[in-house]
Amino acid sequence: MTAPGGGPRGAVIERENPSRVTELVGTVEVSGPDRVDALVRRADAAQRGWAATGITQRLAALTAGTDAIAERLEPLAEMLARESGKVLADCRGEVGFAVTYLRWVVAHAPAAYAEREIDDAAGRLLRLPRPYGVVAAITPWNAPIILTLLKVAPALAAGNAVVVKPSPLAPLAVSEVLHLLTGALPEGTLAVVHGDAAAGAALVGHPLVRKVAFTGGGATARQVAATAATQTTPVVLELGGNDAAIFLPDADLGAEPMRRLVLASFATSGQVCMAAKRLYVQRSRRDEFVAAYRSAAVEVLRVGDALTPGVSMGPVISAGAAARIERIVAAAVARGATALPLGTVDGGTDLAGGYFVAPTLVLDAPDDAEVVAGEQFGPTVPLLLYDDEEELLARVNADELGLGGSVWSADEERAFALARRVEAGFVFVNTHNRTGLSLRAPFGGVKRSGYGREYAEEGLAEYAQTCVVHAPGPFRPGGAGLPANAYPG
């Protein structure tokens, strides 16, 4: 027997609280293939009417949806904290930033999606930004609201319809956000499906999906890209990173920059694609750096239940994630590394009742240890020593990932000179992670960290394709003409 969604009757995703794993936060119904197909077809039917309404009406609808989300900030933040284990203050920040981004899209979409015409002696050239049709958005659990709206907002503004598949590890708050947004939109324009890889494959491989936007890990990205390729569907991939934070010899190791660095590694328990994941320090400053880093960690890292006031680091997302982090740290220690504990623990938290992992700074790990060579995606970070800049760059750039990085120096020109040589899509200067982002700065990776961009004009441009109408000057009234076999001049 099947449910109306096309899956087995009663098939649901249950989401527990990573801080208190016996607490069931909520459930969502799994979307079977029939449900995915029906929602994509409904989105396709709605899309042309949505595009035809014109950008002024589309942005008015987005504004109404944004207002509805802003009014629900606190309950949305609490739901996100309970289902993801991200601390409540950061969840408030994520919902608030999502509202800010939505309003930024509304302000900048008219220019980004405007027709552009040139009429001169060379001819008349009209550039038409047109929507793709139905966009499929596959989104992750670590920042589900903002990473979903980075796709949904520009796609809708450009005149596309969107079908979203959130991660089954954090489906609740983002679904509520999309529900609030949907209330301001024509029926069928925005929809949500739930499930694991099967639901994702049904969505990505659907013949009516015209573009796919994915944020997540490399292995899943390869499956998404391969499935999309069966329909020659274009894809935007924002993938993982192994970001190097490079401290030049003159870098400030004072309390304020060190606090910023610690949170750049351990915000969301280190489960951030652009977290600082490799710390490079000149050998002569090793002991000074370790002392300053550990002191800053005591100030800003307090581990505990995500809903407890004053806690700055919660649990990781799952038991599997906890086991993986503990394994890679233990493997480094077995090869001679030292794992130094960081921060403090909230006295009222039952650490055994959740997926908690102690934050650590790993010293003296070899470059080929997994804690260095792989993306940890958890609350541990290695400190690596270097002797000169050329050797440093060779080691930094040897990694196959190229999402982000940072250079820290008292000399901004020197920092920029080195940053130019780092093989990464986004290099921060004297900061790292979210404190270094800007709505005007396009974000995305190079090498195996994906392709396409989010934020800025480049992020808006991902959701419109440029079509052209052209009348060459020689063939317009009064033109001199050209030979039938002429090449363009």
CSV table of C-alpha atoms in Angstrom, one decimal:
chain,number,residue,atom,x,y,z
A,1,MET,CA,0.0,0.0,0.0
A,2,THR,CA,1.3,3.5,-0.8
A,3,ALA,CA,0.7,6.9,0.6
A,4,PRO,CA,-0.5,9.8,-1.5
A,5,GLY,CA,3.1,10.9,-1.9
A,6,GLY,CA,4.0,7.7,-3.7
A,7,GLY,CA,6.1,6.2,-1.0
A,8,PRO,CA,5.2,3.4,1.5
A,9,ARG,CA,2.4,4.5,3.7
A,10,GLY,CA,3.8,5.7,7.0
A,11,ALA,CA,7.3,6.3,5.6
A,12,VAL,CA,8.6,9.3,7.5
A,13,ILE,CA,11.9,11.0,8.5
A,14,GLU,CA,12.2,11.3,12.2
A,15,ARG,CA,14.6,14.0,13.5
A,16,GLU,CA,16.1,13.8,17.0
A,17,ASN,CA,17.7,16.6,18.9
A,18,PRO,CA,21.5,16.1,18.7
A,19,SER,CA,21.9,17.7,22.1
A,20,ARG,CA,19.4,15.3,23.7
A,21,VAL,CA,19.1,12.3,21.4
A,22,THR,CA,16.0,10.9,23.2
A,23,GLU,CA,14.0,13.9,22.2
A,24,LEU,CA,12.1,13.7,18.9
A,25,VAL,CA,11.9,17.1,17.4
A,26,GLY,CA,9.6,16.3,14.5
A,27,THR,CA,8.9,14.3,11.4
A,28,VAL,CA,8.4,14.8,7.7
A,29,GLU,CA,6.8,12.5,5.2
A,30,VAL,CA,9.1,10.9,2.6
A,31,SER,CA,8.3,11.9,-0.9
A,32,GLY,CA,8.1,8.9,-3.2
A,33,PRO,CA,8.9,9.1,-7.0
A,34,ASP,CA,5.2,9.8,-7.8
A,35,ARG,CA,5.1,12.7,-5.4
A,36,VAL,CA,8.4,14.2,-6.8
A,37,ASP,CA,7.0,13.8,-10.4
A,38,ALA,CA,3.7,15.5,-9.5
A,39,LEU,CA,5.4,18.5,-7.8
A,40,VAL,CA,7.9,19.0,-10.7
A,41,ARG,CA,5.1,18.9,-13.2
A,42,ARG,CA,3.0,21.3,-11.2
A,43,ALA,CA,6.0,23.6,-10.9
A,44,ASP,CA,6.5,23.4,-14.7
A,45,ALA,CA,2.9,24.3,-15.3
A,46,ALA,CA,3.1,27.3,-12.9
A,47,GLN,CA,6.5,28.6,-14.1
A,48,ARG,CA,5.4,30.4,-17.3
A,49,GLY,CA,2.7,32.3,-15.5
A,50,TRP,CA,5.1,33.2,-12.7
A,51,ALA,CA,7.6,34.5,-15.2
A,52,ALA,CA,4.9,36.4,-17.1
A,53,THR,CA,3.8,38.4,-14.1
A,54,GLY,CA,6.9,40.6,-14.4
A,55,ILE,CA,9.7,41.3,-12.0
A,56,THR,CA,7.9,44.0,-10.1
A,57,GLN,CA,5.1,41.6,-9.1
A,58,ARG,CA,7.6,38.8,-8.4
A,59,LEU,CA,9.6,40.9,-6.1
A,60,ALA,CA,6.5,42.1,-4.3
A,61,ALA,CA,5.6,38.5,-3.6
A,62,LEU,CA,9.1,37.8,-2.3
A,63,THR,CA,9.0,40.8,0.0
A,64,ALA,CA,5.7,39.6,1.5
A,65,GLY,CA,7.2,36.1,2.1
A,66,THR,CA,10.3,37.7,3.6
A,67,ASP,CA,8.1,39.7,6.0
A,68,ALA,CA,6.4,36.5,7.1
A,69,ILE,CA,9.7,34.8,7.8
A,70,ALA,CA,11.0,37.8,9.8
A,71,GLU,CA,7.9,37.8,12.0
A,72,ARG,CA,8.7,34.1,12.9
A,73,LEU,CA,12.4,34.5,13.6
A,74,GLU,CA,12.5,33.3,17.2
A,75,PRO,CA,10.4,30.1,16.8
A,76,LEU,CA,12.3,29.3,13.5
A,77,ALA,CA,15.6,29.7,15.3
A,78,GLU,CA,14.6,27.5,18.2
A,79,MET,CA,13.4,24.8,15.8
A,80,LEU,CA,16.7,24.9,13.9
A,81,ALA,CA,18.7,24.7,17.1
A,82,ARG,CA,16.7,21.7,18.3
A,83,GLU,CA,17.0,19.7,15.1
A,84,SER,CA,20.6,20.6,14.2
A,85,GLY,CA,22.4,21.1,17.4
A,86,LYS,CA,23.6,24.5,16.3
A,87,VAL,CA,23.6,27.0,19.2
A,88,LEU,CA,20.5,29.2,19.5
A,89,ALA,CA,22.4,32.5,19.0
A,90,ASP,CA,23.8,31.2,15.7
A,91,CYS,CA,20.4,30.0,14.6
A,92,ARG,CA,19.0,33.5,15.3
A,93,GLY,CA,21.8,34.8,13.2
A,94,GLU,CA,21.2,32.5,10.4
A,95,VAL,CA,17.5,33.3,10.1
A,96,GLY,CA,18.2,37.0,10.4
A,97,PHE,CA,20.9,36.8,7.7
A,98,ALA,CA,18.5,34.9,5.5
A,99,VAL,CA,16.0,37.7,5.8
A,100,THR,CA,18.8,40.2,5.0
A,101,TYR,CA,19.8,38.2,1.9
A,102,LEU,CA,16.2,38.0,0.7
A,103,ARG,CA,15.9,41.8,0.9
A,104,TRP,CA,19.2,42.2,-0.9
A,105,VAL,CA,17.9,40.0,-3.8
A,106,VAL,CA,14.8,42.1,-4.0
A,107,ALA,CA,16.9,45.3,-4.2
A,108,HIS,CA,19.4,44.0,-6.8
A,109,ALA,CA,17.3,41.7,-9.0
A,110,PRO,CA,15.8,44.5,-11.2
A,111,ALA,CA,19.3,45.4,-12.5
A,112,ALA,CA,20.5,41.8,-12.6
A,113,TYR,CA,17.6,40.7,-14.7
A,114,ALA,CA,17.0,43.7,-16.8
A,115,GLU,CA,17.0,43.6,-20.6
A,116,ARG,CA,20.0,45.3,-22.2
A,117,GLU,CA,20.0,46.8,-25.7
A,118,ILE,CA,22.7,48.4,-27.9
A,119,ASP,CA,21.7,50.2,-31.0
A,120,ASP,CA,24.6,51.6,-33.0
A,121,ALA,CA,26.5,51.4,-36.3
A,122,ALA,CA,27.4,47.8,-35.6
A,123,GLY,CA,23.8,46.8,-35.3
A,124,ARG,CA,21.0,46.3,-32.8
A,125,LEU,CA,21.7,43.8,-30.1
A,126,LEU,CA,19.2,42.8,-27.4
A,127,ARG,CA,20.2,40.7,-24.4
A,128,LEU,CA,17.2,39.0,-22.8
A,129,PRO,CA,17.8,37.3,-19.4
A,130,ARG,CA,15.3,34.4,-19.3
A,131,PRO,CA,14.6,31.9,-16.6
A,132,TYR,CA,15.5,28.3,-17.0
A,133,GLY,CA,12.1,26.9,-16.0
A,134,VAL,CA,12.1,24.5,-13.0
A,135,VAL,CA,15.1,24.7,-10.7
A,136,ALA,CA,15.9,21.8,-8.4
A,137,ALA,CA,17.7,22.8,-5.2
A,138,ILE,CA,19.4,20.1,-3.1
A,139,THR,CA,20.4,21.6,0.2
A,140,PRO,CA,22.5,20.6,3.3
A,141,TRP,CA,21.8,20.4,7.0
A,142,ASN,CA,24.6,22.6,8.5
A,143,ALA,CA,23.0,26.0,7.5
A,144,PRO,CA,19.8,24.8,5.9
A,145,ILE,CA,17.9,28.1,5.8
A,146,ILE,CA,20.5,30.4,4.3
A,147,LEU,CA,22.0,27.8,2.0
A,148,THR,CA,18.5,27.0,0.6
A,149,LEU,CA,17.5,30.7,0.2
A,150,LEU,CA,20.8,31.4,-1.7
A,151,LYS,CA,19.2,29.3,-4.4
A,152,VAL,CA,15.5,29.9,-4.0
A,153,ALA,CA,15.5,33.7,-3.8
A,154,PRO,CA,17.4,34.5,-7.0
A,155,ALA,CA,15.7,31.6,-8.9
A,156,LEU,CA,12.3,32.9,-8.0
A,157,ALA,CA,13.2,36.5,-8.7
A,158,ALA,CA,14.4,35.5,-12.2
A,159,GLY,CA,11.1,33.9,-13.0
A,160,ASN,CA,11.9,30.2,-12.3
A,161,ALA,CA,9.8,27.8,-10.3
A,162,VAL,CA,11.7,25.8,-7.6
A,163,VAL,CA,11.5,22.4,-6.0
A,164,VAL,CA,13.7,22.0,-2.9
A,165,LYS,CA,14.9,18.8,-1.3
A,166,PRO,CA,16.4,19.6,2.1
A,167,SER,CA,18.7,17.3,3.9
A,168,PRO,CA,16.9,14.6,6.0
A,169,LEU,CA,19.2,15.6,8.9
A,170,ALA,CA,17.6,19.1,9.2
A,171,PRO,CA,14.3,19.2,7.3
A,172,LEU,CA,12.0,21.0,9.8
A,173,ALA,CA,12.9,24.7,10.1
A,174,VAL,CA,13.8,25.1,6.4
A,175,SER,CA,10.5,23.5,5.4
A,176,GLU,CA,8.7,26.0,7.6
A,177,VAL,CA,10.6,28.9,6.0
A,178,LEU,CA,9.6,27.6,2.6
A,179,HIS,CA,6.0,27.2,3.7
A,180,LEU,CA,6.0,30.9,4.8
A,181,LEU,CA,7.5,32.0,1.5
A,182,THR,CA,5.1,29.8,-0.5
A,183,GLY,CA,2.1,31.6,1.1
A,184,ALA,CA,3.0,34.7,-0.9
A,185,LEU,CA,3.5,32.9,-4.2
A,186,PRO,CA,1.2,31.4,-6.9
A,187,GLU,CA,0.3,27.8,-6.3
A,188,GLY,CA,3.0,25.4,-7.5
A,189,THR,CA,5.7,27.9,-7.9
A,190,LEU,CA,7.7,26.6,-4.9
A,191,ALA,CA,7.5,23.1,-3.5
A,192,VAL,CA,9.4,20.8,-1.1
A,193,VAL,CA,10.1,17.1,-1.3
A,194,HIS,CA,11.7,15.0,1.4
A,195,GLY,CA,13.9,11.9,1.4
A,196,ASP,CA,17.3,10.5,0.9
A,197,ALA,CA,19.3,9.8,-2.3
A,198,ALA,CA,16.3,8.2,-4.1
A,199,ALA,CA,14.2,11.4,-3.8
A,200,GLY,CA,17.2,13.4,-4.9
A,201,ALA,CA,17.8,11.3,-7.9
A,202,ALA,CA,14.1,11.4,-8.9
A,203,LEU,CA,14.2,15.2,-8.7
A,204,VAL,CA,17.6,15.9,-10.3
A,205,GLY,CA,16.9,13.4,-13.2
A,206,HIS,CA,13.4,14.7,-13.9
A,207,PRO,CA,13.2,15.7,-17.6
A,208,LEU,CA,11.3,18.9,-16.7
A,209,VAL,CA,14.0,20.1,-14.4
A,210,ARG,CA,16.1,22.7,-16.3
A,211,LYS,CA,18.8,23.5,-13.7
A,212,VAL,CA,20.1,22.0,-10.5
A,213,ALA,CA,21.7,23.8,-7.6
A,214,PHE,CA,23.5,21.6,-5.0
A,215,THR,CA,25.4,22.3,-1.8
A,216,GLY,CA,27.0,19.3,-0.1
A,217,GLY,CA,29.8,16.8,-0.2
A,218,GLY,CA,31.9,15.6,-3.1
A,219,ALA,CA,30.7,12.1,-3.3
A,220,THR,CA,27.0,13.2,-3.5
A,221,ALA,CA,28.0,15.9,-5.9
A,222,ARG,CA,29.4,13.4,-8.3
A,223,GLN,CA,26.1,11.5,-8.2
A,224,VAL,CA,24.1,14.7,-8.7
A,225,ALA,CA,26.2,15.8,-11.7
A,226,ALA,CA,26.1,12.3,-13.3
A,227,THR,CA,22.3,12.2,-12.9
A,228,ALA,CA,21.8,15.7,-14.2
A,229,ALA,CA,24.1,14.8,-17.2
A,230,THR,CA,21.5,12.2,-18.4
A,231,GLN,CA,19.2,15.2,-19.2
A,232,THR,CA,22.1,17.6,-20.1
A,233,THR,CA,20.9,19.7,-17.2
A,234,PRO,CA,23.3,22.5,-16.0
A,235,VAL,CA,24.4,22.3,-12.4
A,236,VAL,CA,25.8,24.7,-9.8
A,237,LEU,CA,27.9,22.8,-7.2
A,238,GLU,CA,29.1,24.4,-3.9
A,239,LEU,CA,31.1,21.7,-2.2
A,240,GLY,CA,33.5,21.2,0.6
A,241,GLY,CA,36.9,22.7,1.4
A,242,ASN,CA,40.0,22.2,3.4
A,243,ASP,CA,40.7,25.9,4.0
A,244,ALA,CA,44.1,26.9,5.0
A,245,ALA,CA,44.5,29.8,7.5
A,246,ILE,CA,48.0,31.2,6.8
A,247,PHE,CA,49.7,33.3,9.5
A,248,LEU,CA,52.6,35.3,8.2
A,249,PRO,CA,55.5,36.1,10.6
A,250,ASP,CA,54.1,39.6,11.4
A,251,ALA,CA,50.5,38.4,12.1
A,252,ASP,CA,48.8,39.8,15.1
A,253,LEU,CA,48.3,37.0,17.7
A,254,GLY,CA,46.4,39.2,20.2
A,255,ALA,CA,43.3,38.2,22.0
A,256,GLU,CA,40.8,39.7,19.5
A,257,PRO,CA,42.1,38.1,16.3
A,258,MET,CA,42.6,34.8,18.1
A,259,ARG,CA,39.0,34.7,19.3
A,260,ARG,CA,37.9,35.4,15.8
A,261,LEU,CA,40.1,32.5,14.5
A,262,VAL,CA,38.9,30.0,17.1
A,263,LEU,CA,35.3,30.6,16.1
A,264,ALA,CA,36.3,30.5,12.4
A,265,SER,CA,37.2,26.8,13.1
A,266,PHE,CA,34.6,25.8,15.7
A,267,ALA,CA,31.4,27.7,14.9
A,268,THR,CA,28.6,25.1,14.2
A,269,SER,CA,31.0,22.6,15.8
A,270,GLY,CA,33.4,22.9,12.9
A,271,GLN,CA,30.7,21.7,10.5
A,272,VAL,CA,31.1,24.5,7.9
A,273,CYS,CA,32.5,24.2,4.4
A,274,MET,CA,34.5,27.4,4.7
A,275,ALA,CA,35.7,26.8,8.3
A,276,ALA,CA,39.4,27.3,9.0
A,277,LYS,CA,40.6,23.7,8.7
A,278,ARG,CA,44.4,23.9,8.5
A,279,LEU,CA,46.4,26.5,10.6
A,280,TYR,CA,49.8,27.4,9.2
A,281,VAL,CA,52.2,29.2,11.5
A,282,GLN,CA,55.9,30.0,11.1
A,283,ARG,CA,58.0,27.6,13.2
A,284,SER,CA,59.5,30.3,15.4
A,285,ARG,CA,56.1,31.4,16.6
A,286,ARG,CA,54.7,27.9,17.4
A,287,ASP,CA,54.6,28.2,21.2
A,288,GLU,CA,53.3,31.8,21.2
A,289,PHE,CA,50.5,30.8,18.8
A,290,VAL,CA,49.5,27.7,20.8
A,291,ALA,CA,49.3,29.7,24.0
A,292,ALA,CA,47.3,32.5,22.4
A,293,TYR,CA,45.0,30.1,20.6
A,294,ARG,CA,44.2,28.0,23.7
A,295,SER,CA,43.7,31.2,25.8
A,296,ALA,CA,41.2,32.5,23.2
A,297,ALA,CA,39.4,29.1,23.2
A,298,VAL,CA,38.9,29.3,26.9
A,299,GLU,CA,37.2,32.6,26.4
A,300,VAL,CA,34.9,31.8,23.5
A,301,LEU,CA,34.4,28.0,23.4
A,302,ARG,CA,31.8,26.7,25.8
A,303,VAL,CA,30.4,23.3,24.9
A,304,GLY,CA,26.9,22.3,25.8
A,305,ASP,CA,23.3,22.0,24.9
A,306,ALA,CA,22.4,24.2,21.9
A,307,LEU,CA,19.6,25.9,23.8
A,308,THR,CA,21.6,26.8,26.9
A,309,PRO,CA,22.4,30.5,27.2
A,310,GLY,CA,26.1,31.2,26.9
A,311,VAL,CA,26.9,28.0,25.1
A,312,SER,CA,28.9,28.7,21.9
A,313,MET,CA,29.5,25.1,20.6
A,314,GLY,CA,26.9,22.4,20.5
A,315,PRO,CA,27.0,18.7,19.5
A,316,VAL,CA,27.8,17.4,16.0
A,317,ILE,CA,24.9,16.3,13.8
A,318,SER,CA,24.9,12.5,14.3
A,319,ALA,CA,26.5,9.6,16.1
A,320,GLY,CA,28.3,8.7,12.8
A,321,ALA,CA,29.8,12.2,12.6
A,322,ALA,CA,31.0,12.0,16.2
A,323,ALA,CA,32.6,8.6,15.6
A,324,ARG,CA,34.4,9.8,12.5
A,325,ILE,CA,35.9,12.9,14.2
A,326,GLU,CA,37.1,10.8,17.1
A,327,ARG,CA,38.6,8.3,14.7
A,328,ILE,CA,40.7,10.8,12.7
A,329,VAL,CA,42.0,12.5,15.8
A,330,ALA,CA,43.0,9.1,17.3
A,331,ALA,CA,44.7,8.1,14.0
A,332,ALA,CA,46.8,11.3,14.1
A,333,VAL,CA,47.7,10.7,17.8
A,334,ALA,CA,48.7,7.1,16.8
A,335,ARG,CA,51.2,8.6,14.4
A,336,GLY,CA,52.8,10.9,17.0
A,337,ALA,CA,50.5,13.9,17.0
A,338,THR,CA,49.2,15.5,20.2
A,339,ALA,CA,45.6,16.5,20.7
A,340,LEU,CA,45.1,19.4,23.0
A,341,PRO,CA,41.6,20.0,24.5
A,342,LEU,CA,40.2,23.4,24.0
A,343,GLY,CA,37.5,25.6,25.7
A,344,THR,CA,35.3,24.7,28.6
A,345,VAL,CA,32.2,22.6,29.2
A,346,ASP,CA,28.8,23.9,30.4
A,347,GLY,CA,28.2,22.3,33.8
A,348,GLY,CA,24.5,21.8,33.2
A,349,THR,CA,24.9,19.7,30.0
A,350,ASP,CA,24.6,15.9,29.9
A,351,LEU,CA,27.4,15.3,27.4
A,352,ALA,CA,26.6,11.6,27.3
A,353,GLY,CA,23.1,12.4,26.3
A,354,GLY,CA,24.0,14.0,22.9
A,355,TYR,CA,26.5,13.8,20.0
A,356,PHE,CA,29.1,15.8,21.7
A,357,VAL,CA,32.8,15.8,20.6
A,358,ALA,CA,35.5,17.7,22.6
A,359,PRO,CA,37.1,20.5,20.5
A,360,THR,CA,40.8,19.8,20.0
A,361,LEU,CA,43.9,21.5,18.5
A,362,VAL,CA,46.1,18.8,16.9
A,363,LEU,CA,49.9,19.4,17.0
A,364,ASP,CA,52.6,17.7,15.0
A,365,ALA,CA,50.4,15.7,12.6
A,366,PRO,CA,52.0,14.7,9.3
A,367,ASP,CA,50.7,16.3,6.2
A,368,ASP,CA,49.3,13.0,4.9
A,369,ALA,CA,47.3,12.4,8.1
A,370,GLU,CA,43.5,12.5,7.5
A,371,VAL,CA,43.1,15.3,10.0
A,372,VAL,CA,45.3,17.4,7.7
A,373,ALA,CA,44.7,16.0,4.2
A,374,GLY,CA,40.9,15.6,4.5
A,375,GLU,CA,38.1,17.9,5.4
A,376,GLN,CA,37.5,17.3,9.1
A,377,PHE,CA,34.0,18.8,9.2
A,378,GLY,CA,34.0,18.7,12.9
A,379,PRO,CA,35.5,20.3,16.1
A,380,THR,CA,39.2,19.6,15.5
A,381,VAL,CA,41.9,21.5,13.6
A,382,PRO,CA,45.6,20.8,13.0
A,383,LEU,CA,48.4,23.3,13.6
A,384,LEU,CA,51.1,23.0,10.9
A,385,LEU,CA,54.5,24.7,10.9
A,386,TYR,CA,56.4,26.2,7.9
A,387,ASP,CA,59.8,27.7,7.3
A,388,ASP,CA,59.4,29.8,4.2
A,389,GLU,CA,56.6,31.1,2.0
A,390,GLU,CA,57.4,29.0,-1.1
A,391,GLU,CA,57.3,25.8,0.8
A,392,LEU,CA,54.1,26.9,2.5
A,393,LEU,CA,52.3,27.7,-0.7
A,394,ALA,CA,53.3,24.3,-2.2
A,395,ARG,CA,51.8,22.5,0.8
A,396,VAL,CA,48.7,24.7,0.9
A,397,ASN,CA,48.0,24.3,-2.9
A,398,ALA,CA,48.7,20.6,-3.0
A,399,ASP,CA,45.2,19.9,-1.7
A,400,GLU,CA,42.6,18.9,-4.3
A,401,LEU,CA,40.0,21.1,-2.7
A,402,GLY,CA,39.9,24.9,-3.3
A,403,LEU,CA,37.0,26.5,-1.6
A,404,GLY,CA,38.4,29.1,0.8
A,405,GLY,CA,41.5,30.2,2.7
A,406,SER,CA,42.8,33.1,4.6
A,407,VAL,CA,46.0,35.1,5.1
A,408,TRP,CA,46.8,37.0,8.3
A,409,SER,CA,49.3,39.8,8.4
A,410,ALA,CA,49.9,43.3,9.7
A,411,ASP,CA,50.8,44.3,6.2
A,412,GLU,CA,47.7,44.2,4.0
A,413,GLU,CA,49.7,44.5,0.7
A,414,ARG,CA,51.8,41.5,1.7
A,415,ALA,CA,48.7,39.6,2.6
A,416,PHE,CA,47.0,40.3,-0.7
A,417,ALA,CA,50.2,39.4,-2.6
A,418,LEU,CA,50.2,36.0,-1.0
A,419,ALA,CA,46.4,35.6,-1.2
A,420,ARG,CA,46.7,36.0,-5.0
A,421,ARG,CA,48.7,32.8,-5.1
A,422,VAL,CA,46.4,30.7,-3.0
A,423,GLU,CA,44.4,28.3,-5.1
A,424,ALA,CA,41.0,28.9,-3.6
A,425,GLY,CA,37.7,30.5,-4.8
A,426,PHE,CA,37.6,32.9,-1.8
A,427,VAL,CA,40.5,34.1,0.3
A,428,PHE,CA,39.9,36.2,3.4
A,429,VAL,CA,42.4,38.6,4.8
A,430,ASN,CA,42.8,38.9,8.6
A,431,THR,CA,39.6,36.9,9.3
A,432,HIS,CA,38.0,33.7,8.1
A,433,ASN,CA,34.5,32.1,7.8
A,434,ARG,CA,31.3,34.1,8.0
A,435,THR,CA,32.9,37.2,9.4
A,436,GLY,CA,34.7,37.6,6.1
A,437,LEU,CA,31.7,37.2,3.8
A,438,SER,CA,30.0,40.1,1.9
A,439,LEU,CA,26.8,40.1,-0.1
A,440,ARG,CA,28.7,41.9,-2.9
A,441,ALA,CA,31.5,39.2,-3.0
A,442,PRO,CA,30.8,36.1,-5.1
A,443,PHE,CA,31.4,32.8,-3.2
A,444,GLY,CA,32.4,29.4,-4.7
A,445,GLY,CA,35.2,27.0,-5.2
A,446,VAL,CA,37.9,25.9,-7.6
A,447,LYS,CA,39.4,22.5,-8.3
A,448,ARG,CA,37.3,19.8,-6.6
A,449,SER,CA,35.3,22.3,-4.5
A,450,GLY,CA,32.7,22.9,-7.2
A,451,TYR,CA,31.7,25.4,-9.8
A,452,GLY,CA,29.3,28.3,-10.1
A,453,ARG,CA,28.9,31.1,-7.6
A,454,GLU,CA,26.6,32.3,-4.9
A,455,TYR,CA,26.1,35.8,-3.5
A,456,ALA,CA,26.7,39.0,-5.5
A,457,GLU,CA,25.7,39.6,-9.1
A,458,GLU,CA,27.4,36.4,-10.1
A,459,GLY,CA,25.0,34.5,-7.8
A,460,LEU,CA,22.0,36.1,-9.3
A,461,ALA,CA,23.3,35.4,-12.8
A,462,GLU,CA,23.3,31.7,-12.2
A,463,TYR,CA,19.5,31.6,-12.4
A,464,ALA,CA,18.9,33.4,-15.8
A,465,GLN,CA,20.2,32.5,-19.2
A,466,THR,CA,21.1,35.2,-21.7
A,467,CYS,CA,19.2,34.9,-25.0
A,468,VAL,CA,19.9,37.3,-27.8
A,469,VAL,CA,18.1,39.1,-30.6
A,470,HIS,CA,20.5,40.6,-33.1
A,471,ALA,CA,20.2,42.7,-36.3
A,472,PRO,CA,23.7,43.2,-37.8
A,473,GLY,CA,24.3,46.7,-39.0
A,474,PRO,CA,25.1,45.8,-42.6
A,475,PHE,CA,21.6,44.2,-43.1
A,476,ARG,CA,19.6,46.9,-41.5
A,477,PRO,CA,17.9,49.6,-43.6
A,478,GLY,CA,20.6,51.7,-45.3
A,479,GLY,CA,23.3,49.1,-44.5
A,480,ALA,CA,26.0,48.3,-47.1
A,481,GLY,CA,25.5,44.5,-46.8
A,482,LEU,CA,28.2,41.8,-46.6
A,483,PRO,CA,29.2,38.9,-48.9
A,484,ALA,CA,27.1,35.8,-48.2
A,485,ASN,CA,30.1,34.0,-46.8
A,486,ALA,CA,31.5,36.8,-44.7
A,487,TYR,CA,32.8,36.3,-41.1
A,488,PRO,CA,31.8,38.8,-38.4
A,489,GLY,CA,34.0,41.8,-38.0
